[in-house]
Short mmCIF file of C-alpha atoms in Angstrom, two decimals:
data_model
loop_
_atom_site.label_atom_id
_atom_site.label_comp_id
_atom_site.label_asym_id
_atom_site.label_seq_id
_atom_site.Cartn_x
_atom_site.Cartn_y
_atom_site.Cartn_z
CA MET A 112 91.34 112.65 58.03
CA SER A 113 92.11 115.55 55.70
CA SER A 114 90.25 117.42 53.01
CA THR A 115 93.27 117.25 50.72
CA GLY A 116 92.80 113.71 49.41
CA THR A 117 93.77 111.36 52.27
CA ALA A 118 90.21 110.63 53.42
CA THR A 119 88.36 107.34 53.05
CA VAL A 120 85.13 107.52 51.01
CA LEU A 121 82.41 104.86 50.90
CA VAL A 122 80.52 104.72 47.59
CA VAL A 123 77.07 103.12 47.86
CA ASP A 124 75.32 102.38 44.53
CA ASP A 125 73.66 99.26 43.10
CA SER A 126 74.78 100.13 39.54
CA ALA A 127 78.17 98.62 38.78
CA THR A 128 78.76 101.14 36.02
CA LYS A 129 78.00 104.16 38.18
CA ARG A 130 80.11 102.72 41.02
CA TYR A 131 83.01 102.23 38.65
CA LEU A 132 82.88 105.84 37.52
CA LEU A 133 82.54 107.27 41.01
CA VAL A 134 85.31 105.06 42.38
CA SER A 135 87.62 105.96 39.46
CA TRP A 136 87.12 109.71 39.87
CA LEU A 137 87.65 109.59 43.65
CA THR A 138 90.67 107.30 43.42
CA ARG A 139 92.37 109.54 40.86
CA ALA A 140 91.75 112.47 43.23
CA GLY A 141 93.76 110.66 45.88
CA PHE A 142 90.99 109.29 48.11
CA THR A 143 90.86 105.78 49.54
CA VAL A 144 87.59 104.29 48.30
CA ARG A 145 85.40 101.46 49.57
CA GLN A 146 82.22 100.14 47.88
CA ALA A 147 78.80 98.78 48.79
CA GLU A 148 75.84 97.76 46.59
CA THR A 149 73.02 98.05 49.11
CA GLY A 150 72.03 100.15 52.09
CA THR A 151 72.21 97.14 54.39
CA GLU A 152 75.76 96.39 53.30
CA ALA A 153 76.78 100.01 53.77
CA LEU A 154 75.38 100.19 57.30
CA ARG A 155 77.14 96.94 58.17
CA MET A 156 80.47 98.25 56.87
CA LEU A 157 80.46 101.61 58.65
CA PRO A 158 81.23 100.63 62.30
CA GLY A 159 84.98 100.75 62.85
CA SER A 160 85.70 101.26 59.15
CA GLY A 161 87.33 104.68 59.42
CA VAL A 162 85.09 106.00 56.62
CA ASP A 163 85.19 109.80 56.49
CA LEU A 164 82.45 110.44 53.92
CA VAL A 165 79.66 108.50 52.17
CA VAL A 166 78.61 109.04 48.53
CA LEU A 167 75.10 107.55 48.58
CA ASP A 168 72.70 106.78 45.75
CA VAL A 169 69.09 107.65 46.55
CA LYS A 170 67.57 104.63 44.82
CA LEU A 171 68.80 101.34 46.27
CA PRO A 172 67.32 97.86 45.93
CA ASP A 173 66.74 97.15 49.63
CA MET A 174 65.87 100.56 51.09
CA SER A 175 65.71 104.22 50.21
CA GLY A 176 68.95 106.18 50.28
CA PHE A 177 67.06 108.73 52.37
CA ASP A 178 66.47 106.03 55.02
CA VAL A 179 70.11 104.97 54.91
CA CYS A 180 71.25 108.57 55.39
CA GLU A 181 68.86 109.08 58.28
CA ARG A 182 70.11 105.94 60.04
CA ILE A 183 73.71 107.09 59.58
CA LYS A 184 73.00 110.52 61.00
CA THR A 185 71.16 109.18 64.07
CA ASP A 186 73.78 106.59 64.99
CA VAL A 187 75.81 107.51 68.08
CA GLU A 188 79.02 105.99 66.77
CA TYR A 189 79.27 107.35 63.22
CA GLY A 190 76.53 109.97 63.10
CA THR A 191 79.02 112.71 62.27
CA VAL A 192 80.06 111.08 58.98
CA PRO A 193 79.02 113.44 56.13
CA VAL A 194 76.76 112.12 53.35
CA ILE A 195 76.52 113.28 49.71
CA HIS A 196 73.44 112.04 47.80
CA VAL A 197 73.74 111.28 44.10
CA SER A 198 70.73 110.40 41.93
CA ALA A 199 69.61 110.09 38.31
CA HIS A 200 65.94 109.66 39.22
CA ALA A 201 65.10 111.67 42.33
CA VAL A 202 66.08 114.98 40.83
CA ASP A 203 63.26 117.43 41.46
CA VAL A 204 63.03 120.03 44.23
CA VAL A 205 60.91 117.82 46.47
CA ASP A 206 63.47 114.99 46.33
CA ARG A 207 66.43 117.27 46.97
CA THR A 208 64.62 118.96 49.83
CA GLN A 209 63.74 115.63 51.43
CA GLY A 210 67.32 114.41 51.12
CA LEU A 211 68.78 117.51 52.73
CA ASN A 212 66.10 117.61 55.45
CA ARG A 213 66.83 114.00 56.41
CA GLY A 214 70.52 114.66 56.96
CA ALA A 215 72.42 114.82 53.67
CA ASP A 216 75.18 117.39 53.48
CA ALA A 217 75.01 117.81 49.68
CA TYR A 218 72.82 116.58 46.83
CA LEU A 219 74.10 116.01 43.28
CA VAL A 220 71.93 115.04 40.32
CA GLU A 221 73.15 113.17 37.30
CA PRO A 222 74.77 113.65 34.95
CA ILE A 223 77.59 114.52 37.36
CA GLU A 224 80.85 116.02 36.21
CA PRO A 225 83.99 114.56 37.84
CA ASP A 226 85.27 117.98 38.88
CA GLU A 227 81.92 118.82 40.46
CA LEU A 228 81.95 115.62 42.50
CA ILE A 229 85.53 116.08 43.69
CA ALA A 230 84.97 119.76 44.53
CA THR A 231 81.83 118.88 46.51
CA VAL A 232 83.65 116.14 48.42
CA HIS A 233 86.48 118.52 49.29
CA ALA A 234 84.05 121.25 50.38
CA VAL A 235 82.07 118.91 52.64
CA LEU A 236 85.24 117.47 54.18
CA ARG A 237 86.64 120.95 54.80
CA TYR A 238 83.45 121.92 56.60
CA TYR A 239 83.45 118.79 58.74
CA SER A 240 87.13 119.14 59.48
CA ALA A 241 86.60 122.71 60.67
CA ARG A 242 83.58 121.67 62.72
CA ARG A 243 85.50 118.85 64.38
CA ARG A 244 88.34 121.22 65.21
CA ALA A 245 85.88 123.67 66.74
CA GLU A 246 84.18 120.91 68.74
CA THR A 247 87.53 119.54 69.87
CA LEU A 248 88.68 123.01 70.89
CA ALA A 249 85.46 123.68 72.81
CA THR A 250 85.73 120.35 74.64
CA ARG A 251 89.38 120.94 75.46
CA LEU A 252 88.70 124.44 76.76
CA VAL A 253 86.09 123.04 79.16
CA ARG A 254 88.57 120.43 80.35
CA LEU A 255 91.26 123.09 80.58
CA ALA A 256 89.05 125.12 82.94
CA GLU A 257 88.48 122.04 85.09
CA ALA A 258 92.19 121.20 85.09
CA THR A 259 93.13 124.78 85.99
CA LEU A 260 90.85 124.60 89.04
CA GLU A 261 92.48 121.35 90.15
CA ILE A 262 95.96 122.75 89.55
CA ASN A 263 95.30 125.85 91.64
CA SER A 264 93.66 123.81 94.40
CA ALA A 265 96.72 121.60 94.93
CA PRO A 266 98.36 122.25 98.33
CA THR A 267 101.88 121.23 97.28
CA LEU A 268 104.10 121.51 94.21
CA ASP A 269 104.05 117.72 93.76
CA GLY A 270 100.26 117.76 93.88
CA LEU A 271 100.15 120.70 91.48
CA LEU A 272 102.31 118.93 88.89
CA THR A 273 100.30 115.73 89.28
CA ALA A 274 97.06 117.65 88.72
CA ALA A 275 98.60 119.33 85.66
CA ALA A 276 99.73 116.02 84.16
CA GLU A 277 96.38 114.37 84.82
CA GLY A 278 94.58 117.38 83.38
CA ALA A 279 96.74 117.35 80.23
CA LEU A 280 96.10 113.63 79.82
CA ASP A 281 92.36 114.26 80.08
CA ILE A 282 92.53 117.17 77.62
CA PHE A 283 94.71 115.60 74.94
CA GLY A 284 94.29 111.88 75.58
CA ALA A 285 98.00 111.31 75.00
CA PRO A 286 101.25 110.86 76.96
CA VAL A 287 102.34 113.99 78.83
CA VAL A 288 105.28 115.35 80.80
CA VAL A 289 105.00 118.45 83.02
CA VAL A 290 108.26 119.95 84.32
CA ALA A 291 108.88 122.67 86.90
CA GLU A 292 111.60 123.68 89.33
CA THR A 293 111.15 123.85 93.08
CA ALA A 294 112.14 126.79 95.27
CA ASP A 295 115.24 124.77 96.23
CA GLY A 296 116.35 124.40 92.61
CA ASP A 297 115.33 120.77 92.08
CA THR A 298 113.63 119.93 88.78
CA LEU A 299 110.49 117.81 89.07
CA ALA A 300 108.76 116.01 86.22
CA ALA A 301 105.20 114.62 86.40
CA THR A 302 103.84 112.08 83.92
CA GLY A 303 100.43 111.37 85.41
CA GLU A 304 101.77 108.21 87.02
CA ALA A 305 104.52 109.65 89.20
CA VAL A 306 106.47 112.77 90.09
CA ARG A 307 110.22 112.33 89.98
CA ARG A 308 113.38 114.38 90.03
CA TRP A 309 114.77 114.92 86.56
CA SER A 310 117.84 116.54 85.05
CA PRO A 311 116.77 117.98 81.69
CA SER A 312 119.18 119.34 79.15
CA ASP A 313 119.65 123.09 78.97
CA ARG A 314 116.47 124.72 77.68
CA SER A 315 116.84 128.48 77.76
CA VAL A 316 113.52 130.27 77.37
CA ALA A 317 112.85 134.01 77.38
CA VAL A 318 110.08 135.54 79.45
CA GLY A 319 106.75 134.75 77.80
CA SER A 320 105.40 131.58 76.23
CA LEU A 321 106.18 129.52 73.16
CA VAL A 322 105.54 126.10 71.64
CA ARG A 323 108.19 124.22 69.70
CA ARG A 324 108.67 120.71 68.36
CA GLU A 325 111.41 118.57 69.87
CA GLU A 326 112.65 115.02 69.54
CA PRO A 327 111.11 112.32 71.76
CA SER A 328 114.59 111.27 72.91
CA ASP A 329 114.89 114.60 74.74
CA TRP A 330 111.79 113.70 76.77
CA ASP A 331 112.38 110.02 77.49
CA LEU A 332 110.20 109.89 80.63
CA VAL A 333 107.26 108.36 78.74
CA GLU A 334 106.73 106.26 75.63
CA TRP A 335 105.78 108.56 72.76
CA PRO A 336 103.84 107.49 69.63
CA ALA A 337 106.15 106.03 67.00
CA GLY A 338 107.23 108.46 64.30
CA ASP A 339 105.85 111.49 66.14
CA THR A 340 107.60 114.55 67.50
CA VAL A 341 106.94 116.20 70.85
CA ALA A 342 105.15 119.53 71.11
CA VAL A 343 106.73 121.37 74.05
CA ALA A 344 105.01 124.43 75.50
CA ALA A 345 107.23 126.63 77.66
CA ALA A 346 105.99 129.45 79.89
CA ARG A 347 108.15 131.79 81.92
CA LEU A 348 106.57 134.56 83.96
CA ARG A 349 109.67 136.34 85.28
CA ALA A 350 113.29 136.60 84.26
CA ASP A 351 114.41 135.45 87.74
CA ARG A 352 112.21 132.36 87.63
CA PRO A 353 112.81 129.14 85.66
CA PRO A 354 110.32 128.18 82.92
CA VAL A 355 107.60 125.56 83.16
CA PHE A 356 107.27 122.94 80.41
CA VAL A 357 104.34 120.86 79.20
CA ALA A 358 105.20 118.23 76.58
CA VAL A 359 102.67 116.17 74.56
CA PRO A 360 102.72 114.37 71.18
CA SER A 361 102.57 116.80 68.28
CA SER A 362 99.84 114.70 66.65
CA SER A 363 97.51 115.49 69.56
CA GLN A 364 97.51 119.22 68.78
CA THR A 365 95.30 121.52 66.77
CA PRO A 366 96.83 124.32 64.64
CA GLY A 367 98.37 127.07 66.72
CA PHE A 368 98.53 124.95 69.91
CA PRO A 369 95.98 127.23 71.67
CA VAL A 370 95.03 124.89 74.53
CA LEU A 371 98.55 123.59 75.12
CA ARG A 372 99.85 127.15 75.33
CA GLN A 373 97.12 128.19 77.78
CA LEU A 374 97.72 125.10 79.90
CA SER A 375 101.43 125.86 80.20
CA GLN A 376 100.63 129.44 81.23
CA ALA A 377 98.14 128.23 83.85
CA VAL A 378 100.72 125.80 85.24
CA ALA A 379 103.39 128.51 85.30
CA ALA A 380 101.12 130.89 87.22
CA ALA A 381 100.20 128.19 89.73
CA VAL A 382 103.84 127.13 90.16
CA GLU A 383 104.85 130.74 90.76
CA ALA A 384 102.17 131.10 93.44
CA GLN A 385 103.22 127.81 95.04
CA ARG A 386 106.91 128.76 94.97
CA SER A 387 106.11 132.12 96.57
CA TYR A 388 104.01 130.40 99.20
CA ASP A 389 106.77 127.87 99.95
CA GLU A 390 109.35 130.64 100.28
CA GLU A 391 107.12 132.79 102.49
CA HIS A 392 106.17 129.79 104.61
CA ARG A 393 109.81 128.85 105.12
CA ILE A 394 110.64 132.43 106.16
CA ALA A 395 107.63 132.52 108.48
CA VAL A 396 108.52 129.21 110.14
CA THR A 397 112.15 130.29 110.54
CA LEU A 398 111.03 133.55 112.16
CA GLN A 399 108.58 131.78 114.42
CA ARG A 400 111.09 129.18 115.56
CA SER A 401 113.61 131.94 116.29
CA LEU A 402 111.12 133.42 118.77
CA LEU A 403 110.69 130.11 120.61
CA GLN A 404 112.89 128.24 123.06
CA SER A 405 115.32 126.03 121.15
CA ARG A 406 116.77 123.90 123.99
CA LEU A 407 115.18 122.29 127.03
CA PRO A 408 116.88 122.39 130.42
CA GLU A 409 118.34 119.20 131.87
CA VAL A 410 116.64 118.56 135.21
CA PRO A 411 117.66 115.64 137.44
CA GLY A 412 114.62 113.54 138.27
CA LEU A 413 112.59 114.80 135.31
CA GLU A 414 112.31 113.82 131.67
CA LEU A 415 111.22 116.65 129.37
CA ALA A 416 110.01 116.64 125.78
CA MET A 417 108.68 119.29 123.45
CA ARG A 418 107.14 119.09 119.98
CA TYR A 419 106.22 122.05 117.82
CA GLU A 420 104.53 121.88 114.40
CA PRO A 421 103.72 125.13 112.52
CA ALA A 422 100.44 125.38 110.69
CA GLY A 423 100.52 124.32 107.07
CA ALA A 424 97.47 126.30 106.00
CA GLN A 425 99.00 129.76 105.95
CA THR A 426 102.33 131.49 105.54
CA GLU A 427 101.90 133.83 108.51
CA VAL A 428 103.51 133.12 111.87
CA GLY A 429 101.29 132.14 114.78
CA GLY A 430 101.08 132.90 118.47
CA ASP A 431 101.75 129.52 120.12
CA PHE A 432 104.58 129.52 122.66
CA TYR A 433 106.11 127.44 125.42
CA GLU A 434 108.70 127.95 128.15
CA LEU A 435 110.66 125.54 130.37
CA THR A 436 113.13 127.19 132.75
CA MET A 437 114.71 126.31 136.09
CA LEU A 438 114.21 129.05 138.70
CA GLU A 439 115.66 128.59 142.20
CA GLY A 440 115.36 124.83 142.14
CA ARG A 441 111.89 124.70 140.60
CA LEU A 442 110.97 124.05 137.00
CA LEU A 443 108.81 126.75 135.45
CA VAL A 444 106.61 125.39 132.64
CA ALA A 445 104.37 127.56 130.48
CA ILE A 446 102.41 126.94 127.33
CA GLY A 447 100.15 129.47 125.68
CA ASP A 448 98.53 130.84 122.58
CA VAL A 449 98.12 134.46 121.50
CA ALA A 450 95.07 135.05 119.32
CA GLY A 451 95.73 135.47 115.59
CA HIS A 452 98.20 134.49 112.88
CA SER A 453 100.42 137.35 111.85
CA LEU A 454 103.74 138.97 112.54
CA HIS A 455 101.94 141.11 115.10
CA ALA A 456 100.63 137.99 116.87
CA ALA A 457 104.16 136.59 116.98
CA THR A 458 105.40 139.87 118.45
CA VAL A 459 102.71 139.79 121.14
CA MET A 460 103.61 136.16 121.82
CA ALA A 461 107.25 137.12 122.41
CA GLU A 462 106.26 139.96 124.76
CA VAL A 463 103.91 137.72 126.78
CA ARG A 464 106.52 134.97 127.02
CA HIS A 465 109.17 137.38 128.26
CA ALA A 466 106.73 138.98 130.71
CA VAL A 467 105.95 135.54 132.18
CA ARG A 468 109.64 134.84 132.65
CA ALA A 469 110.29 138.27 134.17
CA TYR A 470 107.51 138.04 136.77
CA ALA A 471 108.39 134.41 137.55
CA VAL A 472 112.00 135.40 138.21
CA GLU A 473 110.70 137.80 140.90
CA GLY A 474 109.49 134.72 142.78
CA HIS A 475 105.74 135.07 142.31
CA PRO A 476 103.60 131.91 142.27
CA PRO A 477 101.85 130.97 138.96
CA GLY A 478 98.52 132.66 139.74
CA LYS A 479 100.21 135.91 140.72
CA VAL A 480 102.41 135.78 137.62
CA LEU A 481 99.29 135.50 135.43
CA SER A 482 97.66 138.42 137.25
CA LEU A 483 100.73 140.58 136.64
CA VAL A 484 100.96 139.51 132.98
CA ASN A 485 97.26 140.28 132.59
CA ARG A 486 97.80 143.77 134.01
CA PHE A 487 100.75 144.23 131.66
CA MET A 488 98.66 143.20 128.64
CA ARG A 489 95.70 145.39 129.59
CA THR A 490 98.07 148.35 129.93
CA VAL A 491 100.46 147.84 127.05
CA LEU A 492 98.46 145.57 124.72
CA PRO A 493 94.81 146.43 125.47
CA ALA A 494 93.47 144.98 122.22
CA GLU A 495 95.14 141.57 122.61
CA SER A 496 94.15 138.33 124.30
CA ALA A 497 95.92 135.10 125.05
CA THR A 498 95.52 131.79 126.86
CA ILE A 499 98.21 130.26 129.03
CA CYS A 500 98.80 127.36 131.40
CA LEU A 501 101.59 127.99 133.90
CA LEU A 502 103.05 125.75 136.59
CA THR A 503 106.02 125.29 138.86
CA LEU A 504 107.32 121.84 139.76
CA ASP A 505 109.71 120.77 142.51
CA PRO A 506 111.70 117.90 140.94
CA ALA A 507 112.61 116.45 144.35
CA THR A 508 109.10 116.17 145.81
CA GLY A 509 106.89 116.31 142.73
CA SER A 510 104.98 119.24 144.23
CA VAL A 511 103.13 121.15 141.49
CA ARG A 512 101.45 124.54 141.62
CA LEU A 513 99.41 125.29 138.54
CA ALA A 514 97.33 128.20 137.22
CA SER A 515 95.43 128.61 133.98
CA ALA A 516 94.24 131.62 131.99
CA GLY A 517 91.56 130.20 129.74
CA HIS A 518 93.85 127.49 128.41
CA LEU A 519 92.90 123.90 127.61
CA PRO A 520 93.18 121.55 130.60
CA PRO A 521 96.49 119.74 131.06
CA LEU A 522 96.40 115.95 131.00
CA LEU A 523 97.84 113.89 133.85
CA HIS A 524 98.90 110.28 133.28
CA THR A 525 99.84 108.07 136.20
CA PRO A 526 101.04 104.46 136.04
CA ASP A 527 98.13 103.18 138.12
CA GLY A 528 95.37 105.63 137.23
CA GLY A 529 95.61 106.09 133.47
CA ALA A 530 94.99 109.49 131.84
CA ARG A 531 92.69 112.22 133.16
CA TYR A 532 92.30 115.94 132.68
CA LEU A 533 93.01 118.41 135.46
CA GLU A 534 90.50 121.21 135.95
CA PRO A 535 92.26 124.51 136.62
CA ARG A 536 90.08 127.56 136.09
CA GLY A 537 90.78 131.14 135.19
CA PRO A 538 89.86 133.85 132.66
CA LEU A 539 92.06 134.33 129.64
CA LEU A 540 94.63 137.10 129.58
CA GLY A 541 93.32 140.48 128.48
CA ILE A 542 90.13 140.34 130.57
CA ASN A 543 89.60 142.14 133.86
CA ALA A 544 88.14 139.34 135.99
CA PRO A 545 88.95 137.72 139.35
CA ARG A 546 91.41 134.84 139.26
CA PRO A 547 90.90 131.67 141.36
CA ASP A 548 93.47 130.07 143.62
CA ASP A 549 96.21 127.95 142.14
CA LEU A 550 95.70 124.20 141.78
CA GLU A 551 98.18 122.27 143.94
CA PHE A 552 98.96 118.56 143.70
CA VAL A 553 101.84 116.10 143.67
CA LEU A 554 103.10 114.49 140.49
CA PRO A 555 103.90 110.91 141.48
CA LEU A 556 106.94 108.99 140.37
CA GLY A 557 106.32 107.78 136.82
CA GLY A 558 103.57 110.36 136.38
CA THR A 559 103.45 112.43 133.21
CA LEU A 560 101.96 115.87 132.57
CA VAL A 561 100.96 116.79 129.02
CA LEU A 562 100.38 120.44 128.08
CA TYR A 563 99.33 121.42 124.57
CA THR A 564 97.78 124.11 122.42
CA ASP A 565 94.44 123.93 120.66
CA GLY A 566 95.87 122.93 117.28
CA LEU A 567 96.30 119.41 118.66
CA VAL A 568 92.63 118.85 119.52
CA GLU A 569 90.51 121.40 117.66
CA ARG A 570 89.06 120.67 114.22
CA ARG A 571 86.60 122.80 112.31
CA ASP A 572 84.37 119.83 111.53
CA ALA A 573 84.15 118.37 115.07
CA ASP A 574 83.39 119.47 118.61
CA ILE A 575 86.44 120.03 120.79
CA ASP A 576 85.24 117.28 123.15
CA VAL A 577 85.96 114.83 120.34
CA GLY A 578 89.54 116.04 120.14
CA LEU A 579 89.99 115.95 123.91
CA ALA A 580 88.67 112.40 124.02
CA ALA A 581 91.07 111.42 121.23
CA LEU A 582 93.99 112.94 123.14
CA ALA A 583 93.03 111.09 126.33
CA GLU A 584 92.80 107.83 124.43
CA ALA A 585 96.14 108.42 122.70
CA SER A 586 97.71 109.15 126.10
CA SER A 587 96.33 106.03 127.81
CA THR A 588 99.76 104.53 127.24
CA ILE A 589 102.96 106.55 127.07
CA GLU A 590 106.19 105.42 125.45
CA PRO A 591 109.33 104.98 127.58
CA ASP A 592 110.86 107.81 125.52
CA LEU A 593 108.81 111.02 125.82
CA ASP A 594 110.10 112.25 122.45
CA ASP A 595 108.53 109.17 120.83
CA PHE A 596 105.30 109.89 122.68
CA GLY A 597 105.21 113.50 121.47
CA ARG A 598 105.97 112.44 117.91
CA ARG A 599 103.13 109.91 118.00
CA LEU A 600 100.67 112.50 119.33
CA LEU A 601 101.37 114.81 116.40
CA THR A 602 101.06 112.00 113.88
CA GLN A 603 98.00 110.37 115.42
CA LEU A 604 96.04 113.55 116.15
CA GLY A 605 96.54 115.30 112.86
CA GLY A 606 99.82 117.17 112.96
CA THR A 607 100.60 116.36 109.31
CA GLY A 608 101.98 119.76 108.31
CA GLN A 609 98.68 120.70 106.63
CA GLN A 610 96.67 121.44 109.80
CA ALA A 611 95.04 124.85 110.08
CA ASP A 612 96.69 125.88 113.36
CA ASP A 613 100.04 125.62 115.08
CA ILE A 614 100.61 122.76 117.51
CA ALA A 615 102.79 122.90 120.60
CA VAL A 616 103.09 119.97 123.02
CA VAL A 617 105.10 119.85 126.23
CA ALA A 618 105.41 116.62 128.20
CA LEU A 619 107.22 116.12 131.51
CA ARG A 620 107.63 112.93 133.53
CA ARG A 621 108.90 112.45 137.05
CA ARG A 622 111.44 109.64 137.29
#
């Protein structure tokens, strides 16, 4: 609808002569005109008719024009259609007041001049057009705020672009394409139905934001309305970053593209944050992996496996560590966790790991090694704490000597006895407390030991006993290949890359 002569007007009057005049004036002014003789006929015609304005006589044969107007204005479907009363009889102040009070937007008394009628129609349509734009803008701004929250809550770039496309579809009710580049240089396009790689044509954009009209053929990822162009909002926050694009049909936009422009800026800001996070997380994981053992020793009579999954909930490096080293014919196995997630925690982790290796090389048994590491920490790192499970294993006899410093209990699986937890005791590192004797036992042929950090079994919404029970159940059967077993543990117990803590798992089996 427009106030410039493209609107549809319904003329309601029981006088054929008056209808003829009104229809002639409105038609010559460029309006599309429909006619009705009674109020009942007019009310029947309105639903789905596309009528933009009603010119309504006050005196009708079946009901008062006031009643007709009131029923129009209270209808949920077409209650926003403006009404102009015309009358040759109800012309005094009381009549005009009643008409306006019951919903009419204007009231003209006969004789009516053609120019007066047309000017009044244009004025009323302009007002309603402006009101609709304001209501549309207000509604879209509310939906924009909701979409922005969803966009910034997305944990991945794919999820972010999906949320942006779904938000744009909700805001504009029209096809949409959202385009952004990953930290690796791949261009992704989201349409609300899928996120796919895309190779757009060169679209150079300066830092800032703009909206321009482009041809639908340049954005052939969705089916655009026939005969329409595409309004493309581009936002670029930094010269060294690629722009973000949001494309919608031009017909879906209000003058100035205010909501589309703000949406593109919100997407660009969220994409920048996600890209920075992805880059920082990649650097953090690379640093953390560089501090950990990269290769396992080959030990006759033993099968070894290790799985490590960094936390997906933060970019900082964590304090989980493991160690598997042959020392004078015995396998030294350690797994531990330094408190905290930071570069400092990773540094402490490296120092503790190297201290364990150094004292173990001197020939000390596990319990003595932990006592010496504890003394080292209390002297050099008095503010730090850590948990660790440490053991030595003779591959030939299966003899195991194990000590724990506040770490979660290792799990022992035997072919005939199933899975059970061992119960070594001991205070965590960093505390001045007596340490119990080492736990000594024999790992039978076919037996498997599983050591792990708390990220595998701890969840914020459940007691740790639930996680331990889940691990025991998952370990009731163990694959012939320990690598397959470790991979299944991470998948089954929540190591999806989005867990809140690092996960380290070490499994060893005597063959």
